[in-house]
C-alpha positions as YAML, in Angstrom:
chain: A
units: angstrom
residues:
- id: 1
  name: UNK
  ca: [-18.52, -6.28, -6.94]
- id: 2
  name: UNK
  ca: [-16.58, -3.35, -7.80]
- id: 3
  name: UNK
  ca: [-16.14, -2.04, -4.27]
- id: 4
  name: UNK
  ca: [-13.60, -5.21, -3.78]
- id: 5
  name: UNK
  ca: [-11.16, -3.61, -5.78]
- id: 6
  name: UNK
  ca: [-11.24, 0.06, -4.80]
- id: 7
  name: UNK
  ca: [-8.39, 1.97, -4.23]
- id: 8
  name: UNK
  ca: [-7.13, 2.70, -0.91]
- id: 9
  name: UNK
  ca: [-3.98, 4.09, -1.59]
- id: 10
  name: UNK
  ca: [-1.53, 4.83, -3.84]
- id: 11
  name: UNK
  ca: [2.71, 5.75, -3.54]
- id: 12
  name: UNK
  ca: [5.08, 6.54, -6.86]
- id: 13
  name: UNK
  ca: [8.61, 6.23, -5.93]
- id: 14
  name: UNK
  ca: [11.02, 9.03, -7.83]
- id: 15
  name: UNK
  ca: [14.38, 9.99, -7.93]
- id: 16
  name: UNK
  ca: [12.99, 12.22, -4.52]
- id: 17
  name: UNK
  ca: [11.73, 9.72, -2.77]
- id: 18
  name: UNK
  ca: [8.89, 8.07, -2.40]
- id: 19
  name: UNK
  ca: [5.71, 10.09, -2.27]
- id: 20
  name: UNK
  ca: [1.84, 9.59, -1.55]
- id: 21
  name: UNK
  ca: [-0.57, 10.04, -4.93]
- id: 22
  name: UNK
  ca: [-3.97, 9.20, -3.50]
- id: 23
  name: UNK
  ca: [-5.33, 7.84, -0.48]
- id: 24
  name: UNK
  ca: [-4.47, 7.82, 3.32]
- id: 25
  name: UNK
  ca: [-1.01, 5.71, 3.82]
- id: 26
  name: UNK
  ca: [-0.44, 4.08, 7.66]
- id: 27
  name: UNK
  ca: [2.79, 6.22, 8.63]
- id: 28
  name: UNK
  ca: [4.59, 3.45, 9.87]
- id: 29
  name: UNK
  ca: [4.88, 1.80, 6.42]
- id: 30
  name: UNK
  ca: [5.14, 4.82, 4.16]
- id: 31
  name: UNK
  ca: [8.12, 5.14, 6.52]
- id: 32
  name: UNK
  ca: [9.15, 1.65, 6.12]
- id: 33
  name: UNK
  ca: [8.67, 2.00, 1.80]
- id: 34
  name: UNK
  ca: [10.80, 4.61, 2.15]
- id: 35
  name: UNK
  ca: [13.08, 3.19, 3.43]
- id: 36
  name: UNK
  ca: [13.38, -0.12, 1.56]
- id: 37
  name: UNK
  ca: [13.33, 1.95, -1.78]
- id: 38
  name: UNK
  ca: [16.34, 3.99, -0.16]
- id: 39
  name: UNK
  ca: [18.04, 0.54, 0.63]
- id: 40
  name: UNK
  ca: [17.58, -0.74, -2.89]
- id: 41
  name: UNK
  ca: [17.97, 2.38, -5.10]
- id: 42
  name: UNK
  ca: [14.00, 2.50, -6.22]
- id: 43
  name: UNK
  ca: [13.19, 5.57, -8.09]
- id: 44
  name: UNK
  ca: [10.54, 4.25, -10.44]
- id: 45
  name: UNK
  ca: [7.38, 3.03, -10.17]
- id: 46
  name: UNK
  ca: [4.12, 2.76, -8.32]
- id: 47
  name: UNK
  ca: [2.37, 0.32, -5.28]
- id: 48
  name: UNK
  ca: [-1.24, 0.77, -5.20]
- id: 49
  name: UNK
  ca: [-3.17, -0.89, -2.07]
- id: 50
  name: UNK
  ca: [-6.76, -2.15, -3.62]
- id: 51
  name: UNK
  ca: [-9.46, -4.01, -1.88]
- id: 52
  name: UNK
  ca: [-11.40, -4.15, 1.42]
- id: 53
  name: UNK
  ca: [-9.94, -4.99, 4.68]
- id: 54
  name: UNK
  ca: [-8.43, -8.18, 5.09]
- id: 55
  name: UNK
  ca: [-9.21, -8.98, 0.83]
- id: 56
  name: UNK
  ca: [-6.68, -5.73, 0.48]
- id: 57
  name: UNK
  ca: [-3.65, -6.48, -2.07]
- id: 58
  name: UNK
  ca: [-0.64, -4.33, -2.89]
- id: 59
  name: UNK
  ca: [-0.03, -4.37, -6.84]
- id: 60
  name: UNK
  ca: [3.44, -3.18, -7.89]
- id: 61
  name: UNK
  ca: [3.54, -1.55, -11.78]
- id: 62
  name: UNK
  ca: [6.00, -2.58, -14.14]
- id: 63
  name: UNK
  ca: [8.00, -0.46, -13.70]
- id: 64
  name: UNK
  ca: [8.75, -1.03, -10.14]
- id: 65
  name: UNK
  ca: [11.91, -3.05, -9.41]
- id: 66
  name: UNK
  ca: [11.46, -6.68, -8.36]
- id: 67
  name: UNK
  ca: [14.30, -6.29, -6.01]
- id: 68
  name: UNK
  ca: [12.12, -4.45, -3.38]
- id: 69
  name: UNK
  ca: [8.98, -5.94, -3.51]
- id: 70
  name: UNK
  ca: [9.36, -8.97, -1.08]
- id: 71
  name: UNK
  ca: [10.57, -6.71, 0.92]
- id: 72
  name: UNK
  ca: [7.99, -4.17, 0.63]
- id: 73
  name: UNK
  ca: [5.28, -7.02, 1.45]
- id: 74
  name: UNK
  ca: [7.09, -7.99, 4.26]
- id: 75
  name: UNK
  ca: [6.53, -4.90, 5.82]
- id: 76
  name: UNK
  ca: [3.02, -4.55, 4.94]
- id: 77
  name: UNK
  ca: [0.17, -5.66, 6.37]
- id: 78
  name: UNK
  ca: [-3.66, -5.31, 5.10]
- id: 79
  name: UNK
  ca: [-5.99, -2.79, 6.65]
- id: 80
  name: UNK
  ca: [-8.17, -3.65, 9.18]
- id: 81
  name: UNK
  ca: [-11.94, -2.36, 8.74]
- id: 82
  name: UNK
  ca: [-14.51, -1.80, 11.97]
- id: 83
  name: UNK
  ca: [-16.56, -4.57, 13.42]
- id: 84
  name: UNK
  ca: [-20.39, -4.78, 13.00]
- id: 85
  name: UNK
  ca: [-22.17, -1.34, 14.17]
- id: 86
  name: UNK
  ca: [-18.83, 0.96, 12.33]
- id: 87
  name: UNK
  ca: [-16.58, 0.53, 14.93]
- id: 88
  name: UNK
  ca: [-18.31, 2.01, 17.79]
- id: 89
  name: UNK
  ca: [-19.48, 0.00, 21.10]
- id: 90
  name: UNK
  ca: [-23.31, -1.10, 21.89]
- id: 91
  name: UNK
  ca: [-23.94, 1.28, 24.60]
- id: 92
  name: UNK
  ca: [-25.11, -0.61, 27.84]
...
C-alpha cells in the first residue's frame, strides 16, 4: 500500500530558480516549471510528484503560490510505467 504514494520526484522553487531536490524530473517539464515560475514570480515552495504511473499526483506545499499551479498541471502529465515483462519485447 505504501508503494502508491512513493516519491518520484521532487522541485523547490527559490529566488534562483527552480531546482531538482530528489528524483529524476522529465526535462521537458522541469523546463516548462521553470518557466511558469519565471512568468509568475514563484520563488517559494515545493511540487513533489508521488504515486505510480498513471495513479501519479503532483502536491504543491503551502507555501507555493496558487497563481502557478493550474498552470503547472497543465503542463504536466503523469509518468508512464513499462508494460507486462519491464518494458522489454517477447522475443520471437
Amino acid at each position: 500500500m505504501f508503494d502508491r504514494f512513493r516519491l518520484i520526484y521532487r522541485l523547490r522553487a527559490t529566488p534562483e530558480g527552480i531546482e531538482v531536490v530528489a528524483g529524476r524530473v522529465p526535462p521537458r517539464f522541469l523546463a516548462a516549471v521553470r518557466d511558469v515560475a519565471r512568468l509568475h514570480g514563484i520563488d517559494q515552495g515545493e511540487i513533489e510528484c508521488k504515486g505510480k504511473g498513471r495513479k501519479a499526483r503532483l502536491r504543491f506545499s503551502d507555501s507555493f503560490p496558487k497563481t502557478g499551479r493550474q498552470a503547472i498541471r497543465n503542463v504536466w502529465s503523469p509518468p508512464t510505467t513499462p508494460g507486462p515483462g519491464g518494458g522489454r519485447r517477447a522475443s520471437g
